[in-house]
Short mmCIF file of C-alpha atoms and ligand atoms in Angstrom, two decimals:
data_model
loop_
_atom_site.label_atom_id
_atom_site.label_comp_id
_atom_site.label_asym_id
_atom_site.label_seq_id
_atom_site.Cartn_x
_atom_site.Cartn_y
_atom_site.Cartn_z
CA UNK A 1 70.76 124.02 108.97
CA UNK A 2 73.92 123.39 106.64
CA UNK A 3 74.17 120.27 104.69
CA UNK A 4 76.41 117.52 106.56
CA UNK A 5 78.77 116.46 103.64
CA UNK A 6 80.90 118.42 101.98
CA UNK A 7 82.03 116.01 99.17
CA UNK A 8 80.25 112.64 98.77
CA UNK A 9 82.96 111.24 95.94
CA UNK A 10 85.42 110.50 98.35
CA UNK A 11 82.67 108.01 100.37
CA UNK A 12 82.53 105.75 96.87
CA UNK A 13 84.24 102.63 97.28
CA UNK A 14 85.91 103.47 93.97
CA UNK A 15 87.68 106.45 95.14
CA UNK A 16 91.10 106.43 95.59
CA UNK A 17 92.71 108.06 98.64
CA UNK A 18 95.58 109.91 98.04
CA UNK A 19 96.86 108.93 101.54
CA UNK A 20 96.72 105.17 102.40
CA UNK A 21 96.69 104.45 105.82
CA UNK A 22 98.46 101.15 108.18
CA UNK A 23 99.73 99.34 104.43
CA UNK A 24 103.35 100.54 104.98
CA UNK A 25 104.48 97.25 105.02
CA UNK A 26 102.79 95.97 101.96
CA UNK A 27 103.02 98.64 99.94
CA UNK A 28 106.83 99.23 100.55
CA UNK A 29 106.86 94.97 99.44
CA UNK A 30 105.22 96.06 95.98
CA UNK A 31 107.52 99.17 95.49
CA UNK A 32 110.47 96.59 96.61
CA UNK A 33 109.34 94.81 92.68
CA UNK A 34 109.43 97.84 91.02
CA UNK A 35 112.38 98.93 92.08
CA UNK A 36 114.30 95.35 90.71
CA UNK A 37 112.68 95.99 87.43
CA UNK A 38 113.60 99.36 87.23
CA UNK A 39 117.26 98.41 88.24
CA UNK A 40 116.85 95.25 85.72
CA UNK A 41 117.18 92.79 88.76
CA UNK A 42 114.83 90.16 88.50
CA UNK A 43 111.91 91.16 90.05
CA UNK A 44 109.52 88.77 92.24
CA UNK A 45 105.54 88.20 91.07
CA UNK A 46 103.53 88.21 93.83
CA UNK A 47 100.59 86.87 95.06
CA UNK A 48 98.01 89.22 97.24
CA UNK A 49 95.69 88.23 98.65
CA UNK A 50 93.39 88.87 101.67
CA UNK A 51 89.95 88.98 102.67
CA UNK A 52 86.94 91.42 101.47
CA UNK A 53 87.87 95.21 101.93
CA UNK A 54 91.10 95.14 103.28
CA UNK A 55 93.03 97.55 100.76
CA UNK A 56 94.15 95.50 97.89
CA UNK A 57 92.90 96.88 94.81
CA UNK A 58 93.86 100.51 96.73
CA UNK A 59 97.10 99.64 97.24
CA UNK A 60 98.12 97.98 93.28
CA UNK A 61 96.10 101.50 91.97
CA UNK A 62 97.90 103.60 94.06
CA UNK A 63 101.45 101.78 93.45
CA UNK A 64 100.21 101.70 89.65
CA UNK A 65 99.33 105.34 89.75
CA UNK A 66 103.23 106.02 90.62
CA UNK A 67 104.52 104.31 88.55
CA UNK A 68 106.53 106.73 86.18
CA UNK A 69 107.28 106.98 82.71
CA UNK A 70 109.52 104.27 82.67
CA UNK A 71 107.41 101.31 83.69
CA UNK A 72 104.47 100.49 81.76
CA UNK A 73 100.89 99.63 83.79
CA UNK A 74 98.53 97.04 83.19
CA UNK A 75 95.52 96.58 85.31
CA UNK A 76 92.67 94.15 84.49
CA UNK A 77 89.26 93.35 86.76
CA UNK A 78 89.22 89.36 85.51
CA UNK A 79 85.50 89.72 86.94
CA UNK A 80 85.26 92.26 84.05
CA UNK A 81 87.39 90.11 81.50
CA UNK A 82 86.85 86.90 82.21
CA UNK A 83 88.21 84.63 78.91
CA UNK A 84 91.83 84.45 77.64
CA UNK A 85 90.76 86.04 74.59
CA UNK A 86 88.64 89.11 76.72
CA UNK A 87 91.94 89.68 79.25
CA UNK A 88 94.10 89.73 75.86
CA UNK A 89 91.84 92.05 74.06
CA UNK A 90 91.95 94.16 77.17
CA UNK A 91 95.84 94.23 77.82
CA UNK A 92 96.23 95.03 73.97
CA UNK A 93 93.85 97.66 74.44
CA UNK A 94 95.24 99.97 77.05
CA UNK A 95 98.60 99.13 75.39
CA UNK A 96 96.72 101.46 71.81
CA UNK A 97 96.05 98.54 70.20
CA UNK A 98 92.06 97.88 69.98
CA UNK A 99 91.00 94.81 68.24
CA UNK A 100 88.04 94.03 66.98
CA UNK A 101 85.98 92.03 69.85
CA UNK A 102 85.23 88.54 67.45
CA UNK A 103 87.44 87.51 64.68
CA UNK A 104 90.87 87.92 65.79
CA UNK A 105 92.79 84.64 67.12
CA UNK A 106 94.16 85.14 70.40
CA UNK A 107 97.46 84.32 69.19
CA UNK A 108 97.80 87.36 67.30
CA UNK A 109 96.64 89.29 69.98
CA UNK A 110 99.65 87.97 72.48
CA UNK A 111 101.62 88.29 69.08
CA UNK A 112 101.09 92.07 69.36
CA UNK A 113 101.22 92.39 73.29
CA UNK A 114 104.60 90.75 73.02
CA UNK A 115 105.97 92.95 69.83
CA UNK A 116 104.34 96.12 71.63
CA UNK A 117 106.40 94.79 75.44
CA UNK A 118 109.79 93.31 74.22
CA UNK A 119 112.28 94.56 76.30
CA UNK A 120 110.05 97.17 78.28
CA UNK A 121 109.30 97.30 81.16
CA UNK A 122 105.90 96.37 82.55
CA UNK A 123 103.87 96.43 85.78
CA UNK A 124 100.52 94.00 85.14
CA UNK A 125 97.79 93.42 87.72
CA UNK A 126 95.22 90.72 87.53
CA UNK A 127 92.86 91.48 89.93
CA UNK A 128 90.09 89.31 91.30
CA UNK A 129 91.88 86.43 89.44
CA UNK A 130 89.81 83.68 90.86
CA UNK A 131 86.95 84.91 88.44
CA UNK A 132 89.25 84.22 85.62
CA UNK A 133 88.40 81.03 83.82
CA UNK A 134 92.08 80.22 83.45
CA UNK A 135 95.90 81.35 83.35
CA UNK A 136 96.57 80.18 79.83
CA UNK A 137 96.95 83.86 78.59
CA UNK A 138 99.88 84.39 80.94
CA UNK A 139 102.50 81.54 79.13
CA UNK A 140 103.27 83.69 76.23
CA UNK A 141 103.76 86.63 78.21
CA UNK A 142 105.88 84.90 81.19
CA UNK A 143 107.76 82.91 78.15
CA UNK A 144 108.79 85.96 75.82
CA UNK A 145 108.59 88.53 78.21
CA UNK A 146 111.63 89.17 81.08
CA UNK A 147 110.98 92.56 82.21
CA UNK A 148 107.23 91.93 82.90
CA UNK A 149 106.16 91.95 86.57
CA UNK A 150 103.26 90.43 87.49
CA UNK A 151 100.86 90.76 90.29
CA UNK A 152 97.84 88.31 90.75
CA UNK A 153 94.92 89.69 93.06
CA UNK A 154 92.77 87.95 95.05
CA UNK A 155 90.68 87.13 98.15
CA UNK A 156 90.71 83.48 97.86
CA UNK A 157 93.66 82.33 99.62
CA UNK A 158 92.98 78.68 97.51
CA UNK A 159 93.03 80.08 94.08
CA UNK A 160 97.29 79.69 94.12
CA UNK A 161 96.00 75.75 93.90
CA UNK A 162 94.18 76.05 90.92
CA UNK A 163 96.71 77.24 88.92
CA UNK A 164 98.32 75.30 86.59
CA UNK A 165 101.48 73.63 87.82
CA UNK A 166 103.56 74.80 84.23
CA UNK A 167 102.39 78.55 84.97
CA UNK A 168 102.80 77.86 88.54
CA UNK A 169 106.59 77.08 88.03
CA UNK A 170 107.34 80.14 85.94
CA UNK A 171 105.51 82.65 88.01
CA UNK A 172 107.92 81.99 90.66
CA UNK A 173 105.24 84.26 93.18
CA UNK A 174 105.74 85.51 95.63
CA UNK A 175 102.95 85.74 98.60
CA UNK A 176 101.91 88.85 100.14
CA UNK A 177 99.29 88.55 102.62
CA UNK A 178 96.52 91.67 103.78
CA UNK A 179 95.81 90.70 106.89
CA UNK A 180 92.43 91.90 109.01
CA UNK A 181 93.02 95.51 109.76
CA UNK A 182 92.80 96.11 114.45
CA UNK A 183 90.23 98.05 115.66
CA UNK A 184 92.14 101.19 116.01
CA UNK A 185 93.36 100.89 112.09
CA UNK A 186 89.62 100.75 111.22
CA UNK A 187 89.19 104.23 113.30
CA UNK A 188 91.76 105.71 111.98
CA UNK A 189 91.23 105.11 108.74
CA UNK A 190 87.17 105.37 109.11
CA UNK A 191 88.05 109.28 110.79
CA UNK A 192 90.15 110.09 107.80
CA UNK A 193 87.22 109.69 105.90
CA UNK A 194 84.79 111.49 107.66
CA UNK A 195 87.34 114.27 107.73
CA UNK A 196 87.36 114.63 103.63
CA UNK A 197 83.68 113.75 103.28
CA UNK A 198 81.97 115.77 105.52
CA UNK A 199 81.61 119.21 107.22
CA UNK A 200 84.29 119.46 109.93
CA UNK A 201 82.51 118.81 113.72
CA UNK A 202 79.73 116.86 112.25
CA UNK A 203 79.63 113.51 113.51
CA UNK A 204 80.04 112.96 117.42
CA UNK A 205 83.16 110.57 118.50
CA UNK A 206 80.07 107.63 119.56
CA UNK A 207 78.85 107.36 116.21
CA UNK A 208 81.91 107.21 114.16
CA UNK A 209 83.30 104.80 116.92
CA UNK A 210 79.48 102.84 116.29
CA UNK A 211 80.21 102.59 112.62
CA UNK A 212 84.03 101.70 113.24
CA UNK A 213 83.14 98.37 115.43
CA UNK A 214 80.47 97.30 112.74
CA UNK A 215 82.99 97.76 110.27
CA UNK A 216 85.87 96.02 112.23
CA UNK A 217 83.05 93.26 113.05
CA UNK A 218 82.27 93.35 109.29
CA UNK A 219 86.25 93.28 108.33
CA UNK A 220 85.05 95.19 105.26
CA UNK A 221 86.08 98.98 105.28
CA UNK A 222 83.30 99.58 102.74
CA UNK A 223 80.90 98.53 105.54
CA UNK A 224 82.27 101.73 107.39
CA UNK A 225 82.38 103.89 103.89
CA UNK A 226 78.36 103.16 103.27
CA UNK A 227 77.44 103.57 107.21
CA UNK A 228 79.02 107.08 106.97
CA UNK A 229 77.03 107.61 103.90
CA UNK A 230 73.47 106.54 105.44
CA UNK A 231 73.85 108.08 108.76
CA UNK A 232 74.72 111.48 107.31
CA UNK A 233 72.11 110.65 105.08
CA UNK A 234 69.79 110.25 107.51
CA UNK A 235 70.88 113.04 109.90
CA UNK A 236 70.73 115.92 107.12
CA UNK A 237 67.26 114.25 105.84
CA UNK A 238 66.26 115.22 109.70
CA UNK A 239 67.94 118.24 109.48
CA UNK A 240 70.03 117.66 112.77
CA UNK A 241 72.88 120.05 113.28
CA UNK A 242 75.40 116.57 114.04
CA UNK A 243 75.30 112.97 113.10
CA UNK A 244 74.93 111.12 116.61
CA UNK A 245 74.64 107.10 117.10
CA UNK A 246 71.11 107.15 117.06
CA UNK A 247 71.75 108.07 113.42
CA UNK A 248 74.31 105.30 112.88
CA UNK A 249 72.23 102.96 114.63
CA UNK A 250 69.20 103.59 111.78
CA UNK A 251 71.94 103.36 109.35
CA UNK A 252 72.76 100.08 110.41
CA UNK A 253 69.50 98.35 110.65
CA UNK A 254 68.48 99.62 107.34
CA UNK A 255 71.51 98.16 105.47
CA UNK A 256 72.09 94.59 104.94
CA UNK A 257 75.30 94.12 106.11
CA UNK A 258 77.85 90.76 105.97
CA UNK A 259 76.69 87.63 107.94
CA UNK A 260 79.95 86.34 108.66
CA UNK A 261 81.47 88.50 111.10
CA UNK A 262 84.45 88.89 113.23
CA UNK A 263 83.54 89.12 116.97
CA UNK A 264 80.82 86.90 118.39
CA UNK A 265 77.71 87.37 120.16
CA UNK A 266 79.43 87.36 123.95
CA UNK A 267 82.41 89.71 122.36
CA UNK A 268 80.95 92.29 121.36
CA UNK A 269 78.17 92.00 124.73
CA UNK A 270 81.69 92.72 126.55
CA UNK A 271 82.47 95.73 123.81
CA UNK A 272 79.28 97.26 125.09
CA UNK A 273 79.82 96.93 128.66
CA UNK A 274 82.65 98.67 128.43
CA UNK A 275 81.23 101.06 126.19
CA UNK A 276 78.71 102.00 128.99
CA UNK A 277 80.69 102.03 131.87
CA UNK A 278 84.22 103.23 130.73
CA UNK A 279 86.80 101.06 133.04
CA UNK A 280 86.25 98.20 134.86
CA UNK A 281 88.00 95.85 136.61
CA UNK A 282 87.73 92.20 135.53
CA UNK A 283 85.67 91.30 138.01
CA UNK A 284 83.18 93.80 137.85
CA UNK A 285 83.06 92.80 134.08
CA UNK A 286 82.63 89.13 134.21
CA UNK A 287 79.79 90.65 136.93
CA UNK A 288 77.83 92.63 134.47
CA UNK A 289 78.17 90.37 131.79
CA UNK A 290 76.64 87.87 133.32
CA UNK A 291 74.08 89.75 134.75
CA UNK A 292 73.26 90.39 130.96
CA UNK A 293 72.51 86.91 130.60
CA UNK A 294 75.51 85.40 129.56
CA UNK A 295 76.10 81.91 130.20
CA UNK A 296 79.94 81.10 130.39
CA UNK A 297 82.47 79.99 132.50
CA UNK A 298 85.65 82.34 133.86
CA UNK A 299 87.90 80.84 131.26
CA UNK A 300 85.84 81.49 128.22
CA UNK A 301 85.36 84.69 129.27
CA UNK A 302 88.93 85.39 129.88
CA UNK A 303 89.33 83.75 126.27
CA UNK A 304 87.06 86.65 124.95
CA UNK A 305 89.07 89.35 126.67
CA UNK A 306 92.54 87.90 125.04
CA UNK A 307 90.63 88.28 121.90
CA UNK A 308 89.51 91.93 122.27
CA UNK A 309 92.79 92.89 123.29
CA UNK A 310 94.30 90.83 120.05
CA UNK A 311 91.89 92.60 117.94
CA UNK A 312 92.77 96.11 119.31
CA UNK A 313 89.36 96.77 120.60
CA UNK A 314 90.30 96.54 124.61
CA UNK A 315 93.13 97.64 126.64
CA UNK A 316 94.31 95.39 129.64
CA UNK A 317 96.02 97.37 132.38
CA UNK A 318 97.93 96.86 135.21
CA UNK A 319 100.87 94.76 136.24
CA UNK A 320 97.89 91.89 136.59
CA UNK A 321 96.12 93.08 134.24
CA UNK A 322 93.01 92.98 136.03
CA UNK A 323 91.56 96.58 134.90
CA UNK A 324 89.65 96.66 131.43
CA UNK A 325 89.31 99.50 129.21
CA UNK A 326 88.13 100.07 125.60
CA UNK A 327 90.81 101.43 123.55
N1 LIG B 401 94.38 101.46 104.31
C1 LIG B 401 93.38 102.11 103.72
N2 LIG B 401 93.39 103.45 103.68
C2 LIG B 401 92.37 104.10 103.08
N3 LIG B 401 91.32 103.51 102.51
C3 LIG B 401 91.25 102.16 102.53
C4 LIG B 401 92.28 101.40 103.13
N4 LIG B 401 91.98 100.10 103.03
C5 LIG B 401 90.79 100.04 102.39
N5 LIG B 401 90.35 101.26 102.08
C6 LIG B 401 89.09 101.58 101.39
O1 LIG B 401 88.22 100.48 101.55
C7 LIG B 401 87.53 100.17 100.34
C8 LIG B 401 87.79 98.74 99.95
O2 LIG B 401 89.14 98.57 99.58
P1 LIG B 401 89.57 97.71 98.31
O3 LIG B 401 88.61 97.89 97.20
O4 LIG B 401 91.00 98.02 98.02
O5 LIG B 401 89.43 96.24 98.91
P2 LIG B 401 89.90 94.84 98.32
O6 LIG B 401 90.87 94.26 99.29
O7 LIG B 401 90.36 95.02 96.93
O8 LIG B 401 88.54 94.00 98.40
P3 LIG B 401 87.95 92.88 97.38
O9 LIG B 401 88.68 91.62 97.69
O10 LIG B 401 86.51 92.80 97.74
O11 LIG B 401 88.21 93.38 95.98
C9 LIG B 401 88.01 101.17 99.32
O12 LIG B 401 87.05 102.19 99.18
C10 LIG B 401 89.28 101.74 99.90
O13 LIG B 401 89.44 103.09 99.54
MG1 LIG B 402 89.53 94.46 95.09
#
């Protein structure tokens, strides 16, 4: 029996893909800033946000990545840099210019960012910018330097009101929002995956399509990136020939996965249904389901279709739509 992955790097949550799938929109948004600066229009900040998993830091590497000579990147993890002073030592530093960590007055660190910047051009990200203690370190920069673009990262929709109203004012941002990948998104992107990272023909269609609802349930494609992991884990530890959804299955229960998640109990009861039984019509569904014990009225349950269908996990046919199908 062969081994079942062929690379396990590209499973990391650091990696970066060199193909990035359903951001078309957003990314073309961030190139849409580069290209002002480039053509010394005034170029928007923005402000990205979206939840857990959904592409951000991807995207702003990947756009960074592109850059060019002829802007300059800056990328700093506030989780990792917390302080003025650390995200100033830090920009300085990938600029050539390391500082001693104590003894230096921040002021002669933006002093230096400023000489080293005036009148280039410069891409910086501040990701996970909710973790940083504040925004002072960004009024010399936004005050002395024109041709700076600046993008602030986070998944904390609320952290726009805890910025300073004087930095506030001159950021001028932009928002540009990541919303909750579909269903189908999540496969996509999930099968792309599986077809770098492992052995071609070894997971069966039911398993991946088992770790792509816990990951669209999840709304976290790393939920989908460590489930691949496991259950391949798990399948080559058993030598099997193919990872199958019994696999997945063990993958899930040993993994602690997100509480809060995206379909509820009688949702993803429907999900299964279908799952089992390919096609239905709506009747036969509401039948099963509550045969399975569940205890709602027509409406709710029609309320639980509209959301399947919203969420890209259902297909409702029919010029009356009364015949049900998983997607
Ligand atoms: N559209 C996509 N195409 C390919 N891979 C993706 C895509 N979206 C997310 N991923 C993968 O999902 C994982 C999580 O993405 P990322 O780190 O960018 O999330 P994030 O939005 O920055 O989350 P957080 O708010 O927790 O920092 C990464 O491994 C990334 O490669
Ligand atoms: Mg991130």
């Amino acid at each position: 029996v062969k081994a079942l992955i062929k690379n396990e790097e590209i499973l990391d949550p650091n990696f970066l893909p060199s193909k990035i799938l359903h951001r078309e929109k957003e990314l073309r948004e961030m190139e849409r800033c580069i290209r002002d600066l480039i053509e010394e229009r005034r170029a928007n900040n923005l402000f990205i946000f979206g939840r857990s998993g959904v592409g951000k830091t991807t995207c702003v590497k990947f756009i960074m990545q592109r850059l060019g000579g002829e802007v300059i990147p800056i990328y700093v993890n506030c989780w990792e840099h917390r302080t003025p002073h650390g995200i100033l030592l830090e920009i300085a530093k990938q600029l050539g210019k390391v500082f001693p960590s104590k003894g230096v007055r921040s002021e002669d660190i933006s002093e230096e960012i400023i000489s080293q910047l005036f009148e280039r051009k410069a891409l910086m990200a501040f990701d996970e910018i909710d973790k940083a203690e504040t925004l002072d370190f960004l009024y010399p920069i936004l005050h002395n330097l024109r041709t700076t673009c600046i993008f602030l990262i986070t998944n904390q929709k609320d952290a726009l009101l805890r910025i300073d109203e004087r930095i506030l004012s001159r950021l001028m941002l932009q928002k540009l929002e990541f919303k909750d990948y579909n269903y189908g998104e999540v496969l996509d992107i999930l099968r792309e995956r599986v077809r770098l990272a492992l052995v071609p023909n070894s997971m069966d269609e039911n398993a991946l399509e088992k770790i792509a609802i816990e990951t669209f349930k999840a709304c976290d494609i790393r939920v989908g990136l460590l489930l691949i992991l496991n259950s391949a884990r798990i399948a080559e530890g058993e030598l099997a020939p193919r990872i199958t959804e019994q696999h997945v299955l063990r993958a899930i229960e040993r993994s602690s996965l997100k509480k809060e998640v995206k379909l509820s109990k009688y949702e993803e009861m429907i999900y299964q249904i279908l799952k089992e039984h390919g096609e239905l019509r709506v009747k036969e569904l509401f039948h099963k389901f509550c045969e399975r014990g569940a205890d709602v009225c027509d409406r709710s349950f029609r309320n639980y279709l509209r959301n399947l269908e919203k969420y890209g996990v259902i297909e409702i046919l029919g010029k009356k739509r009364r015949i049900v199908r998983l997607r």
